[in-house]
Structures are given as structure tokens and as C-alpha cells.
CSV table of C-alpha atoms and ligand atoms in Angstrom, one decimal:
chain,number,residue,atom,x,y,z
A,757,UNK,CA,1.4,-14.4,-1.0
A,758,UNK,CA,0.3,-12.3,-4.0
A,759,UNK,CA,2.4,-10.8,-6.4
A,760,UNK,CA,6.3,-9.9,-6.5
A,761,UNK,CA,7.2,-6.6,-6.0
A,762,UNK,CA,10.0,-4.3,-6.3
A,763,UNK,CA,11.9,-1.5,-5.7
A,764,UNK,CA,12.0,0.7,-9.1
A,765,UNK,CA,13.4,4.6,-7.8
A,766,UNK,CA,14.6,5.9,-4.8
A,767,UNK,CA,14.9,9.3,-3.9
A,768,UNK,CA,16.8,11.1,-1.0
A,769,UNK,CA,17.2,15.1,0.4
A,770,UNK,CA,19.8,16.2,2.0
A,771,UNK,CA,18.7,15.7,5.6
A,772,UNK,CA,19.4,18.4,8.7
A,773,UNK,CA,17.8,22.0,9.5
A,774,UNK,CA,16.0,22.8,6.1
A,775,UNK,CA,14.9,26.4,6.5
A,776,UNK,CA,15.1,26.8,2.9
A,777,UNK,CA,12.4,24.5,1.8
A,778,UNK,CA,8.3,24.1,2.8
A,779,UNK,CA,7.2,20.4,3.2
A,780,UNK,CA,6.4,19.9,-0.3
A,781,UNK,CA,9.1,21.6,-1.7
A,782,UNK,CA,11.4,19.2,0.6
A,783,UNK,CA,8.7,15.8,-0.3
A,784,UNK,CA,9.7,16.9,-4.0
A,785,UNK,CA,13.1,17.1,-3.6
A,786,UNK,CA,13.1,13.6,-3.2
A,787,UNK,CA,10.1,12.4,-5.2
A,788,UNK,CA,11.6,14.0,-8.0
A,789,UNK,CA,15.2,12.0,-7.6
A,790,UNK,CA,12.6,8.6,-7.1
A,791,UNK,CA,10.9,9.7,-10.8
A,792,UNK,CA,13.8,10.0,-12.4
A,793,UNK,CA,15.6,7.2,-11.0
A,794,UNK,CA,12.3,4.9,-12.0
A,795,UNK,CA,12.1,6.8,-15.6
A,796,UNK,CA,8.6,7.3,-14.8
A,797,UNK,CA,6.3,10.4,-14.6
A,798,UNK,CA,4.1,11.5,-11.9
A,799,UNK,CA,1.1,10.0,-14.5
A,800,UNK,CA,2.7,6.7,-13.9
A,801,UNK,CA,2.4,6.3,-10.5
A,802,UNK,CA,-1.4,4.8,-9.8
A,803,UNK,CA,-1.1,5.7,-5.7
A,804,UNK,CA,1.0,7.2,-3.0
A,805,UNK,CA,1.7,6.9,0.6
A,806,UNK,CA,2.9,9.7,2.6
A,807,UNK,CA,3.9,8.8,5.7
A,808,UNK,CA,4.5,11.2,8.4
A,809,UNK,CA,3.9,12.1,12.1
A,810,UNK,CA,3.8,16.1,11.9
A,811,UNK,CA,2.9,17.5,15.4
A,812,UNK,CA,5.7,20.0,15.3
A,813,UNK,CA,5.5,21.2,11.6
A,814,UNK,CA,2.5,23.6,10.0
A,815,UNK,CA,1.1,21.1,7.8
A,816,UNK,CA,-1.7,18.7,9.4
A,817,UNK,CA,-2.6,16.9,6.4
A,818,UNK,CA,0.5,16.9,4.6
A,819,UNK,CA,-0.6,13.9,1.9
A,820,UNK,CA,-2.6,16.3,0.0
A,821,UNK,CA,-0.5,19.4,0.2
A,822,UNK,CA,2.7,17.2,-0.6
A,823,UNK,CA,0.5,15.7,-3.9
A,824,UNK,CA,-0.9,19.1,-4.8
A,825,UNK,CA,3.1,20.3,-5.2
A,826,UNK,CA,4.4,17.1,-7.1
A,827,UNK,CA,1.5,17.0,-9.3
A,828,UNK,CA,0.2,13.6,-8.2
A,829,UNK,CA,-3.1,14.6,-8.1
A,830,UNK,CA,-5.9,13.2,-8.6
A,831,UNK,CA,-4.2,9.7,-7.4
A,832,UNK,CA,-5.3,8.3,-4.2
A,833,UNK,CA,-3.7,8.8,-1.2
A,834,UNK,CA,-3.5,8.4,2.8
A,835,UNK,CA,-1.0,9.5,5.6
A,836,UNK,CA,0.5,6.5,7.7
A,837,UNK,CA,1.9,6.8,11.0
A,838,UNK,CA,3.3,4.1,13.0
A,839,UNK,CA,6.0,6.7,15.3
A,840,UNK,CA,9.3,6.3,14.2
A,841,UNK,CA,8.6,3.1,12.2
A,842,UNK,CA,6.2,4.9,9.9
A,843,UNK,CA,8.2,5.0,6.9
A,844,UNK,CA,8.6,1.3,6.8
A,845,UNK,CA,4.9,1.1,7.4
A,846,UNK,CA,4.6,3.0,4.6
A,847,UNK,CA,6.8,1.1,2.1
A,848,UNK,CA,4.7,-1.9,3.5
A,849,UNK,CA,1.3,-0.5,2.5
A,850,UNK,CA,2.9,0.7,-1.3
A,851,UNK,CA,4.0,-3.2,-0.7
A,852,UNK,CA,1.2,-4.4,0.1
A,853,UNK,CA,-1.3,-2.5,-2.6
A,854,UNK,CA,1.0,-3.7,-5.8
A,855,UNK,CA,1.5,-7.5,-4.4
A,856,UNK,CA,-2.6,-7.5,-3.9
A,857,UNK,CA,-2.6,-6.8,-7.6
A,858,UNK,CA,-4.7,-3.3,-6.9
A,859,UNK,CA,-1.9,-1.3,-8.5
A,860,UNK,CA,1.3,-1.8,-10.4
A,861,UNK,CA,3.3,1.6,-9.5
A,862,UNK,CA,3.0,2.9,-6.1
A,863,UNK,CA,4.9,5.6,-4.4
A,864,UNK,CA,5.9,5.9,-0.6
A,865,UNK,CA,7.2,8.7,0.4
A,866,UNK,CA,8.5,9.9,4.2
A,867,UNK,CA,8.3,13.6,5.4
A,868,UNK,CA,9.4,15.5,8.2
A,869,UNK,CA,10.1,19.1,9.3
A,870,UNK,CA,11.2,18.8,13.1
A,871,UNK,CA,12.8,22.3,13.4
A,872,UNK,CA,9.7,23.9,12.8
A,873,UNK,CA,9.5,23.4,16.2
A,874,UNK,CA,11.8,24.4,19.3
A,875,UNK,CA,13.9,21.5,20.9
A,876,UNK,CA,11.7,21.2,23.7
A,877,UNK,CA,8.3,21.3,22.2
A,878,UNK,CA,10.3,18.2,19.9
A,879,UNK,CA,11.2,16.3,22.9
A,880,UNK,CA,7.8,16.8,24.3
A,881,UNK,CA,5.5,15.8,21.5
A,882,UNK,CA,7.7,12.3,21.3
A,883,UNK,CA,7.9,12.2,24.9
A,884,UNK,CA,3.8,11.9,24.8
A,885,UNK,CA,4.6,9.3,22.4
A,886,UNK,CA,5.6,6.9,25.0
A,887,UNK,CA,2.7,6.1,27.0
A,888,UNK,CA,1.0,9.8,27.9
A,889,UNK,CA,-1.0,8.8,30.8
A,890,UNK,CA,1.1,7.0,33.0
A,891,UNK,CA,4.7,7.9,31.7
A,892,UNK,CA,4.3,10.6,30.3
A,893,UNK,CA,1.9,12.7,32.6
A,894,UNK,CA,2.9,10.9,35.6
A,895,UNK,CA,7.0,10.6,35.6
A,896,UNK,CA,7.8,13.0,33.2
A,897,UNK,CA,9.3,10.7,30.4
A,898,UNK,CA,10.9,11.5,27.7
A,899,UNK,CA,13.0,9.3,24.7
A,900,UNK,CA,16.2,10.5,25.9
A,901,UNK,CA,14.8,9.3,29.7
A,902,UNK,CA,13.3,6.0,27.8
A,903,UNK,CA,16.4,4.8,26.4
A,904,UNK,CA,18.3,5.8,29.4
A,905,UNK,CA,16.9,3.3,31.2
A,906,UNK,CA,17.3,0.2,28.5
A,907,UNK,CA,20.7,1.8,28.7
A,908,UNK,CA,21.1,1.5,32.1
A,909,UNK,CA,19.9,-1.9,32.1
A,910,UNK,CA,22.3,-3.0,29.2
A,911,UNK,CA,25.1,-1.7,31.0
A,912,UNK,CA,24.5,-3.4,34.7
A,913,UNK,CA,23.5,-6.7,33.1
A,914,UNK,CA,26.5,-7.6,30.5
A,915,UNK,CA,29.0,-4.9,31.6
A,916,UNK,CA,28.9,-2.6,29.4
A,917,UNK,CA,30.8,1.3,29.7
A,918,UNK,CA,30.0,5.2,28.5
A,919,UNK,CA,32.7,4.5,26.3
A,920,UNK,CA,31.1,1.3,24.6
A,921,UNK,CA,28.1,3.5,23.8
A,922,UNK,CA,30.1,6.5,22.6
A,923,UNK,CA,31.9,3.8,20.0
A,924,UNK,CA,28.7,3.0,17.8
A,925,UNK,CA,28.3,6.9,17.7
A,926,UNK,CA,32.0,6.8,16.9
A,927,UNK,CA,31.1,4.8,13.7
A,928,UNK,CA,27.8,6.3,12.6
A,929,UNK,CA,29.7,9.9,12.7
A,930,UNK,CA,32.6,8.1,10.2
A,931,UNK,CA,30.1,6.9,7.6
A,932,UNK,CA,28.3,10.0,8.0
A,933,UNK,CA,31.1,12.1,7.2
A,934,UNK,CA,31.1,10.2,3.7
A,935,UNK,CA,27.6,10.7,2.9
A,936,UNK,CA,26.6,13.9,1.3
A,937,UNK,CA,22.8,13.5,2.2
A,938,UNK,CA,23.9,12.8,5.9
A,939,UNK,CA,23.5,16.1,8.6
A,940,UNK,CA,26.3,15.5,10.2
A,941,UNK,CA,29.1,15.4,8.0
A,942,UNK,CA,32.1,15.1,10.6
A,943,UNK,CA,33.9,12.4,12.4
A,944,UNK,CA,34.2,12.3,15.9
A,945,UNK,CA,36.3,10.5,18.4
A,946,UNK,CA,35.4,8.8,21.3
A,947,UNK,CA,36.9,11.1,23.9
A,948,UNK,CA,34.9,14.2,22.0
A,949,UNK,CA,31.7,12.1,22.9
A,950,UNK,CA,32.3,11.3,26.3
A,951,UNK,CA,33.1,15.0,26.8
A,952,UNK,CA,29.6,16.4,25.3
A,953,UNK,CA,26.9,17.2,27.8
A,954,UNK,CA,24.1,14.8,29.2
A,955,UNK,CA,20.9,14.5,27.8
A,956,UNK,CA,19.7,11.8,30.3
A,957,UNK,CA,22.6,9.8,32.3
A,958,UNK,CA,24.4,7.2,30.8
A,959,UNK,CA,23.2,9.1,27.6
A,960,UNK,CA,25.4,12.0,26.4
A,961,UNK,CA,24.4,14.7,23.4
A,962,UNK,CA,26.7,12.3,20.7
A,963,UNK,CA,24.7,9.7,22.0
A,964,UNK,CA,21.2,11.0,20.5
A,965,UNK,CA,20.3,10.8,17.5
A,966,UNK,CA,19.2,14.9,16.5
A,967,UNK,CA,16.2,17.1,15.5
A,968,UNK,CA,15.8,16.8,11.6
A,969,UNK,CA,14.0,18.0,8.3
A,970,UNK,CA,14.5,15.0,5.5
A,971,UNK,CA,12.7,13.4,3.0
A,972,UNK,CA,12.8,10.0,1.1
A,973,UNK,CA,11.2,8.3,-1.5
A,974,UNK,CA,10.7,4.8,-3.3
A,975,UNK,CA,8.7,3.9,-5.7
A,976,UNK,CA,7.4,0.1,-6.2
A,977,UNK,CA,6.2,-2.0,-9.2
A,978,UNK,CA,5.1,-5.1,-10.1
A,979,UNK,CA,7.3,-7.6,-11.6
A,980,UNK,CA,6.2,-7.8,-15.5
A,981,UNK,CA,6.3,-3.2,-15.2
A,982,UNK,CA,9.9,-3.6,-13.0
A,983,UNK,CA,11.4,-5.3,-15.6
A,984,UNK,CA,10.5,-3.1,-18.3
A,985,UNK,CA,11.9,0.2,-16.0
A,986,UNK,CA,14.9,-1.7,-15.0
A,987,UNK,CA,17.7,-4.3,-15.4
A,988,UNK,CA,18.2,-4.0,-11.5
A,989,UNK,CA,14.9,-4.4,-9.6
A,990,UNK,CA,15.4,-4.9,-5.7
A,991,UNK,CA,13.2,-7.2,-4.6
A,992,UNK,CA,10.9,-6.5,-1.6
A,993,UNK,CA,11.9,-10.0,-0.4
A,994,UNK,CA,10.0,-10.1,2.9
A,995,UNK,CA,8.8,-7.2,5.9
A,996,UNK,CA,8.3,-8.7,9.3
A,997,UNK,CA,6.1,-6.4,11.5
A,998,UNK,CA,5.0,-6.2,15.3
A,999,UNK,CA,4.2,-4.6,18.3
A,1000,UNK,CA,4.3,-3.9,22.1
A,1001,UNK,CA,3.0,-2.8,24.9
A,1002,UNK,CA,3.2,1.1,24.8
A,1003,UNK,CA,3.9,0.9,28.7
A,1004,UNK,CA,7.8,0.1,29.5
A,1005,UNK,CA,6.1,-1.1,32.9
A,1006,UNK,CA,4.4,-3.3,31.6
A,1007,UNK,CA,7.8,-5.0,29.6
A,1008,UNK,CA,9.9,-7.6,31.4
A,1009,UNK,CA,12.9,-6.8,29.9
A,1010,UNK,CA,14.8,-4.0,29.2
A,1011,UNK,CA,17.7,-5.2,27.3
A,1012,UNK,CA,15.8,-6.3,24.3
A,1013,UNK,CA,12.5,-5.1,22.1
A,1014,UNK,CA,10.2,-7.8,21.9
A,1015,UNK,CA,8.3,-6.4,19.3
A,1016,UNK,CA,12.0,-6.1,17.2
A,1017,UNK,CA,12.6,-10.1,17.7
A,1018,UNK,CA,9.4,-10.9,16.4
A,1019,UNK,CA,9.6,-8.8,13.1
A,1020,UNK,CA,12.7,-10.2,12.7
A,1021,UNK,CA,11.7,-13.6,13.3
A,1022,UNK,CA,9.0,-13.3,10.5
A,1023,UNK,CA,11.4,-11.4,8.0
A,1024,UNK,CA,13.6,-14.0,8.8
A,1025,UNK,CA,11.2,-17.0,8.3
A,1026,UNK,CA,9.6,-15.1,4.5
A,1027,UNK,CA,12.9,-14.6,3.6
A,1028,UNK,CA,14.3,-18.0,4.3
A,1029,UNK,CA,17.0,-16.5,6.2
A,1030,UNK,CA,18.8,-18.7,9.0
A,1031,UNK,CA,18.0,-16.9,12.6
A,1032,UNK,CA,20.8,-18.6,14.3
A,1033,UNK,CA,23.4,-17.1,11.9
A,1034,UNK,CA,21.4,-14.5,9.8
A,1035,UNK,CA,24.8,-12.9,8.9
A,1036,UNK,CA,25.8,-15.6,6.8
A,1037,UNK,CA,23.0,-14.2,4.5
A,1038,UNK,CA,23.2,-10.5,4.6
A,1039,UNK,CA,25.6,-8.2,3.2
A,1040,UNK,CA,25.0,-4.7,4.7
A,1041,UNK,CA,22.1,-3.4,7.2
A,1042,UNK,CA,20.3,-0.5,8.4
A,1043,UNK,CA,19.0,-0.6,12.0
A,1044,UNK,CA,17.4,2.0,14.3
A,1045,UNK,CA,20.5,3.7,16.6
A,1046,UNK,CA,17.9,6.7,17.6
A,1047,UNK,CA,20.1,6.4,20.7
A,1048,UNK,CA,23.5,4.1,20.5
A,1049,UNK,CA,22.3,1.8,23.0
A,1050,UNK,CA,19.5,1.1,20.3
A,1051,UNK,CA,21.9,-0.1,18.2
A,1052,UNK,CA,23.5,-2.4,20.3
A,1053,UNK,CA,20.3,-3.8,21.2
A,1054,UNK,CA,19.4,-4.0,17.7
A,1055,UNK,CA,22.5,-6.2,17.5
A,1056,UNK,CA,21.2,-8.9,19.9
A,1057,UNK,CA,17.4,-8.4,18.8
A,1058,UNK,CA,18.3,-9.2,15.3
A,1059,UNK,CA,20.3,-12.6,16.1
A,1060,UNK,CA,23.9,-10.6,14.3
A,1061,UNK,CA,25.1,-11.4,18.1
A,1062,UNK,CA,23.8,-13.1,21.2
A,1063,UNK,CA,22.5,-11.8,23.9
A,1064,UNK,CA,25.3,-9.5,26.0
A,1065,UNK,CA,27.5,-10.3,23.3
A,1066,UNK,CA,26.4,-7.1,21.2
A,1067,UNK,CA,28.8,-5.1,22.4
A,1068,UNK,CA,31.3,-6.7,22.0
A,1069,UNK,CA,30.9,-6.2,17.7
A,1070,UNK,CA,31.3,-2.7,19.0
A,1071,UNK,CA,34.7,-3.3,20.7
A,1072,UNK,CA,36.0,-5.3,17.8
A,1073,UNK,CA,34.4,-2.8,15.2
A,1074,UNK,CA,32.6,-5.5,13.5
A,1075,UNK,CA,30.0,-3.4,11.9
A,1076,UNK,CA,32.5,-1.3,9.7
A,1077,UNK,CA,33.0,-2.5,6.5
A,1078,UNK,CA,35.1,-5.4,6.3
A,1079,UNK,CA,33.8,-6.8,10.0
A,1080,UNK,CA,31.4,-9.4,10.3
A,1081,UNK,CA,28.6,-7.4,9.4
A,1082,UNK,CA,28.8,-3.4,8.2
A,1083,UNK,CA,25.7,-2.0,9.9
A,1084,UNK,CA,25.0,1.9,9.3
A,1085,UNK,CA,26.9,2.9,6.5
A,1086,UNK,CA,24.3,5.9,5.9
A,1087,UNK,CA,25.6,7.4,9.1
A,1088,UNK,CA,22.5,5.9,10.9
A,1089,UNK,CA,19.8,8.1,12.8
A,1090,UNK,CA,23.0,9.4,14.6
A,1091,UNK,CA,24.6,10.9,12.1
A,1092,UNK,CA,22.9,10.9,9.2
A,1093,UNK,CA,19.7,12.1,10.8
A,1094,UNK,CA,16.0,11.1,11.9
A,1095,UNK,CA,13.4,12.8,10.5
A,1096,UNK,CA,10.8,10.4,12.3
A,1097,UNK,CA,8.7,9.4,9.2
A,1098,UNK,CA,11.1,9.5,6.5
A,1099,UNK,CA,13.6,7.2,8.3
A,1100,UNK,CA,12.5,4.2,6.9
A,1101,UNK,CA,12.2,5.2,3.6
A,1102,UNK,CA,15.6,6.6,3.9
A,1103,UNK,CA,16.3,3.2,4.9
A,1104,UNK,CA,15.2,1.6,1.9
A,1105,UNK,CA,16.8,4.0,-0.6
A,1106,UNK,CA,19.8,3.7,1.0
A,1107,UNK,CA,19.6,-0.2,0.7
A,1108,UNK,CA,18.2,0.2,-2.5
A,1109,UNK,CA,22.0,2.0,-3.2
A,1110,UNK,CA,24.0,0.1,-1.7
A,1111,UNK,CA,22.7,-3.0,-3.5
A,1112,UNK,CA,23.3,-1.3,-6.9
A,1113,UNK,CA,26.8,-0.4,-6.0
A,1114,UNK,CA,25.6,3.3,-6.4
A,1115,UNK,CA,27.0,5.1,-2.8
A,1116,UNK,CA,30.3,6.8,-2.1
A,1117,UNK,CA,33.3,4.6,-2.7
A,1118,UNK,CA,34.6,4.9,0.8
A,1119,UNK,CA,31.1,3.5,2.7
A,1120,UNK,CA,30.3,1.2,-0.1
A,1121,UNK,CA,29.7,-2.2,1.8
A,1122,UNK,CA,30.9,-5.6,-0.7
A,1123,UNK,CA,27.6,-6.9,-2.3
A,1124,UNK,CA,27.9,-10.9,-3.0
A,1125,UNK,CA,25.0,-12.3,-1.6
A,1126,UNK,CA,23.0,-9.4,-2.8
A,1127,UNK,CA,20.7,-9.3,0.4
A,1128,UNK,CA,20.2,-6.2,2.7
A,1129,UNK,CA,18.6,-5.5,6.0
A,1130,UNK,CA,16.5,-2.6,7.4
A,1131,UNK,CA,15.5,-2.6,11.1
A,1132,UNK,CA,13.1,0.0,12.0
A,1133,UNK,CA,11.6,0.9,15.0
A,1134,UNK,CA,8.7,3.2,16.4
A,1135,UNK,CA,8.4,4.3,20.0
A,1136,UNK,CA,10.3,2.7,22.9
A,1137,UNK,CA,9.3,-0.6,20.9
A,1138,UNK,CA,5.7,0.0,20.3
A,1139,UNK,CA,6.0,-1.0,16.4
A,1140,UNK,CA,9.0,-3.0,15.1
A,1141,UNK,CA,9.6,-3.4,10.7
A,1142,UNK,CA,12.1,-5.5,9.4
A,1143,UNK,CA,12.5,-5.8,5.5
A,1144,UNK,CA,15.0,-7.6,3.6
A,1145,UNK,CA,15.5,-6.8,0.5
A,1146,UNK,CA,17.2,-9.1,-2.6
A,1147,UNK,CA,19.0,-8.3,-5.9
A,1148,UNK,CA,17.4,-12.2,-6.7
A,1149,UNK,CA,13.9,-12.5,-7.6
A,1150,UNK,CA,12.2,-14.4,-4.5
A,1151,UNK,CA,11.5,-18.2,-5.5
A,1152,UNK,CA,7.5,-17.3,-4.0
B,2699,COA,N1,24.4,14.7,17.9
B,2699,COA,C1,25.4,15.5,17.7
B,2699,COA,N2,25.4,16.9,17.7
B,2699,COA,C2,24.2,17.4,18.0
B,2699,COA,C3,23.0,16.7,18.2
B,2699,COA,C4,23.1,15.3,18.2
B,2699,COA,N3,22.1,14.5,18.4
B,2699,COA,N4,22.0,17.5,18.4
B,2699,COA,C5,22.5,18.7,18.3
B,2699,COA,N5,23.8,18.7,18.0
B,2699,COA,C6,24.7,19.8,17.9
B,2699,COA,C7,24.2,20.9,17.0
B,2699,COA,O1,24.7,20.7,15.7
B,2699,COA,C8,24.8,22.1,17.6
B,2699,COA,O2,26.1,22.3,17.3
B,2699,COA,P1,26.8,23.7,17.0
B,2699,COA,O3,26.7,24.5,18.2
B,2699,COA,O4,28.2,23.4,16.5
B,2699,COA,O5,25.9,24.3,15.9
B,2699,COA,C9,24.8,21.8,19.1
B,2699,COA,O6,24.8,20.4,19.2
B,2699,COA,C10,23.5,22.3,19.8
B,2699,COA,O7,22.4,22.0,19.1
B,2699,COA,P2,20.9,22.2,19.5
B,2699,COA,O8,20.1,22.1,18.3
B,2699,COA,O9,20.9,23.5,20.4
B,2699,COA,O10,20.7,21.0,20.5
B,2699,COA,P3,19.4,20.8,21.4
B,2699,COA,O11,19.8,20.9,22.8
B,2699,COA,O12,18.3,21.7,20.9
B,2699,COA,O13,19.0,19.3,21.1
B,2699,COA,C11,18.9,17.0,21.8
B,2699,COA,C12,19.8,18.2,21.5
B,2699,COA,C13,19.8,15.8,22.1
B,2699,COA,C14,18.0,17.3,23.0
B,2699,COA,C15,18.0,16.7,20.6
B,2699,COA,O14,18.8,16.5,19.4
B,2699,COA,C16,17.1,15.5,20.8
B,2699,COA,O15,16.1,15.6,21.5
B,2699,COA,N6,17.4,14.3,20.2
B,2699,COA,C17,16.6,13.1,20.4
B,2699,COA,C18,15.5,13.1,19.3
B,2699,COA,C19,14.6,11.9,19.6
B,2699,COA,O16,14.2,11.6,20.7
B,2699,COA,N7,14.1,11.3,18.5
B,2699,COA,C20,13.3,10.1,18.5
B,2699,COA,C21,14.1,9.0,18.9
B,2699,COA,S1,13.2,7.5,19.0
């Protein structure tokens, strides 16, 4: 399985509308926090990923423009794009490259400037995302519309209300109110949300994630270098990875994402993690709420409930700290923000955090098994990335 790797430096920006900074100024922003954290400079790192799915922001080829600024040149580089689950893919090819034994400090990071765009050129380039020729083109699809309908589904299968939905953005807005990196930075209340406008029925405007301009970064090193840069290494301890059909007509379920169970089920299986009762092992975890549904799907996908029982660790607010599992202390895509290609990066520096004990007192989950989770996915469940990371060196 090659070598070890792990997390060495992480590095976040303050996520929303970021006017103020070009895409390598706001790639630096957190490159710089990752170099720092790592004690490395930028002669260290021997290779770096940018991951990034652009459409709606001037830069085409933002690898080279975003190495140019940081002063990463003349290391190699590539963009990676794999939708909304490109950040992950990204941390999986830095991953990948040091436990080959090609390199032994490897950057990833995710950048994205939405709101150089207008909402609906946005909603239009994702929408074509989907599948362009026959959703797209033909019915007029868009992600709001997509998740509608696994929303839709969710709720006439198991019995689930507006209000349910409204409740995990209830939670995200809480923990995003305690995070200074997040774009929203205020609680809301359940009433509020099922009194803001629809985007695309059962789906309400607190039920989306928003439009924003983020960055993250990680860097990754081999064992024998993490140990010199650090007494806590995180441990890349296993990333499951699949796919789906990019037609939802050609799916035969809409209350689940095949392509999320399978990652899972491969994380799960690297990781030596039980998938009957994986949150025995697993302190805290990220997961994709680009619409609240998602989450709740994400739930049930990821075996932290069984199937039409996800919603109920909404009503009983067991994802908040102190519940069975905290899930989404960043704020999540809701609240925090998703800047499509720098999610999952964002994802793993947060992780990375909250495994140190580093975040904000108040959305600081308890760390005694020393395991986190990050579920990320692209598309309507096109590409699905789940990576658990360990405080504990792997035993392979
Ligand atoms: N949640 C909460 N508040 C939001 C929000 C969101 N998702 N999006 C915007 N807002 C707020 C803004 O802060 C603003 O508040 P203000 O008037 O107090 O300043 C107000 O709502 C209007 O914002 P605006 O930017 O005009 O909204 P919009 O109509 O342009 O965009 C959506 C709203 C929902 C259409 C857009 O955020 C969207 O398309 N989201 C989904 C993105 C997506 O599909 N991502 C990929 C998922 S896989």
C-alpha cells in the first residue's frame, strides 16, 4: 500500500464574497497559513495540486498563475477537477504521489472565485454539471432542482417535513456562527428558515448551501520528514473513492448516493472501521450538506444511521457536540460556505484542527479516539471521497 503519509500544515481563508483579493492572492492566503503551520518554505514543497473547477472566475489555468504568486515555481503541477469533490481528489493525488515514494512534501491546495460570476450564470454552469444533454438541455435542471427531487423522495418515503430540513441548516448556521473563517457568521432559527423564499420546492434559500470565494490548503509528507516537522502528524489513514452515473435517470434510488456508500465502504474497510456502527470509531465529521437533505442522506449513506432513520439524529440533535456523532462543526457547506474545489481541502484542515484541539472552544468536538471523518461529494453523486484521518500512525 506504499508509504505512510501525513498531514503536516493546513491552511484556511476566510470564506464568502472576496472582492478584495485575485485568485492567487486568495490561493496564498491560505498556502501561506499551510507553510507556516508545516515550518516549511515554498523550496520545501517538491509538487502541488491545485484543484479547482473555474468556469465562472477569469483565470482558466489557475495552477500556474496561483504558483507564479506563491513562488512555487518551477515545481510541477496539475489542476484536478472531480465537481464538487475536487478538493478531496486533490488531497488524494498529493496522497497518492508521497505514499508512491515519488515525493516527500506535496501541497494540495482548493481554489474558487464564484462571485466573479452572477448568481445565475453560477447556477447555470453547475446546472450543466448534471448531465448537459439530457437534463440539462432537455428539462432545464439545475442543483437546486437535483436535490429537490432526492428531497422530495426522502420526505414521501420515511416521513420526513420542511421543518426537518430546516433543522440541519439550523445547526450548520450555530457552528458557523463560531467560526471565524465561516461566511455566515449568524445563527438562525428554524421558523426564520421556513420563512425564506424557495429556491426549488421542498428547498428554501436556508436550505442551500451559497455562492462562495474560499481557499484551503494542506500540505502532506512522508512519515520519516512528518516527524521531523511535527509532534502531531494526522495520519491520512484511508480515502475511499467512487462514482455514478451522471444521469439521475439512470439511478434507482433517490434517497441514497451509491457512489457515497461505496467510498465509504472502502474507507471503512482501509481503515478497519466497523460499517455496522462506524460511530463507535469516529469522533467528529465533515460531510457534504450542499443542500440539508444532503446531509441527512449523508447520515444514512455513511452507516451513522439506518436507512429513514437519518432524520431522526436531526430531531434528537445528535450531531451537535455531545450527541452521538457532532457532524459539521465548520458550519458545513451551509454556513460555512462552498467554494466548489476548495471544499474538501477545507475539509481536511478543518479535521486536521479539530484533531489538534486547535478550533474555537465553543465548536471544539471531544477527541478520544482520535479519528475524523470527511465525506465529500461531486455532482448529484457523480464522484463520492471519503477520508478518515488518525492522530495514530496506521498499523499498514
Ligand atoms: N443561505 C443563506 N443566506 C443566503 C444564501 C444561502 N445559501 N445565499 C444567499 N444568502 C443571503 C445573502 O447573504 C443575501 O443576504 P443579505 O440581503 O442580507 O445581504 C441574500 O440572501 C440574497 O443573496 P443573493 O446573493 O442575492 O442570493 P442569490 O439569489 O443570488 O443566490 C441561491 C441564492 C440559493 C440561488 C445561491 O446561493 C445558490 O445557487 N446556491 C446553490 C449553489 C450550488 O448549487 N452549489 C453546488 C451544490 S452541489
Amino acid at each position: 500500500m506504499g508509504r505512510q503519509v501525513a498531514i503536516v500544515g493546513v491552511g484556511h481563508s476566510k470564506f464568502g464574497t472576496r472582492h478584495d483579493a485575485n485568485i492567487a492572492e486568495l490561493a496564498w492566503e491560505s498556502i501561506r497559513q499551510a507553510l507556516d503551520d508545516a515550518g516549511v518554505g515554498q523550496e520545501d514543497i517538491e509538487y502541488f495540486v491545485v484543484s479547482n473547477a473555474g468556469g465562472w472566475s477569469s483565470e482558466p489555468l489557475p495552477a500556474v498563475v496561483v504558483g507564479e504568486y506563491a513562488g512555487l515555481n518551477p515545481k510541477g503541477t496539475v489542476r484536478v477537477e472531480a465537481a464538487c469533490a475536487s478538493g478531496s481528489a486533490a488531497l488524494k493525488l498529493a496522497h497518492d504521489i508521497v505514499a508512491s515514494g515519488q515525493a516527500d512534501i506535496v501541497l494540495a491546495v482548493g481554489i474558487e472565485k464564484m462571485n466573479e460570476s452572477p448568481t445565475p450564470t453560477v447556477v447555470e454552469y453547475i446546472g450543466r454539471a448534471g448531465n448537459f444533454f439530457w437534463e440539462f438541455q432537455n428539462f432545464g435542471l439545475t442543483f437546486p432542482g437535483y436535490y429537490a427531487l432526492y428531497a422530495t423522495a426522502y420526505m414521501h418515503k420515511y416521513g420526513a417535513t420542511e421543518e426537518d430540513l430546516c433543522r440541519v441548516a439550523v445547526k450548520n448556521h450555530y457552528y458557523g456562527a463560531r467560526n471565524p473563517k465561516a461566511q455566515f457568521q449568524r445563527e438562525i432559527t428554524v421558523e426564520a428558515c421556513m420563512n425564506s423564499r424557495y429556491v426549488a420546492w421542498p428547498l428554501k434559500l436556508f436550505d442551500c448551501s451559497p455562492i462562495t470565494d474560499g481557499s484551503a490548503a494542506v500540505i502532506v509528507a512522508s512519515e520519516e520528514i512528518a516527524r521531523k516537522l511535527t509532534d502531531t502528524p494526522v495520519w491520512i489513514r484511508a480515502i475511499g473513492a467512487a462514482s455514478d452515473t451522471s444521469n439521475l435517470s439512470k439511478r434507482t434510488d433517490f434517497t441514497s448516493l451509491r457512489a457515497a456508500v461505496e467510498a465509504a465502504r472502502m474507507a471503512y474497510r482501509k481503515a478497519g472501521i466497523d460499517p455496522e456502527n462506524p460511530v463507535k470509531h469516529i469522533d467528529v465529521a465533515e460531510v457534504h450538506d450542499c443542500f440539508t437533505i444532503a446531509e441527512i442522506l449523508a447520515y444514512e449513506d455513511l452507516g451513522f444511521a439506518k436507512r429513514g432513520e437519518g432524520v431522526k439524529l436531526v430531531r434528537e440533535e445528535q450531531t451537535y457536540i455531545g450527541g452521538l456523532i457532532p457532524v459539521n462543526l465548520s458550519g458545513g457547506l451551509k454556513a460555512k460556505g462552498h467554494p466548489i474545489a476548495a471544499t474538501g481541502v477545507s475539509m481536511a484542515a478543518e479535521l486536521t484542527r479539530q484533531l489538534r484541539q486547535e478550533v474555537e472552544k465553543e465548536r471544539q468536538a471531544t477527541i478520544n479516539k482520535g479519528i475524523a471523518l470527511a465525506h465529500n461529494v461531486g455532482g448529484t453523486g457523480h464522484y463520492a471521497y471519503v477520508t478518515i484521518l488518525s492522530l495514530e500512525k496506521p498499523s499498514k
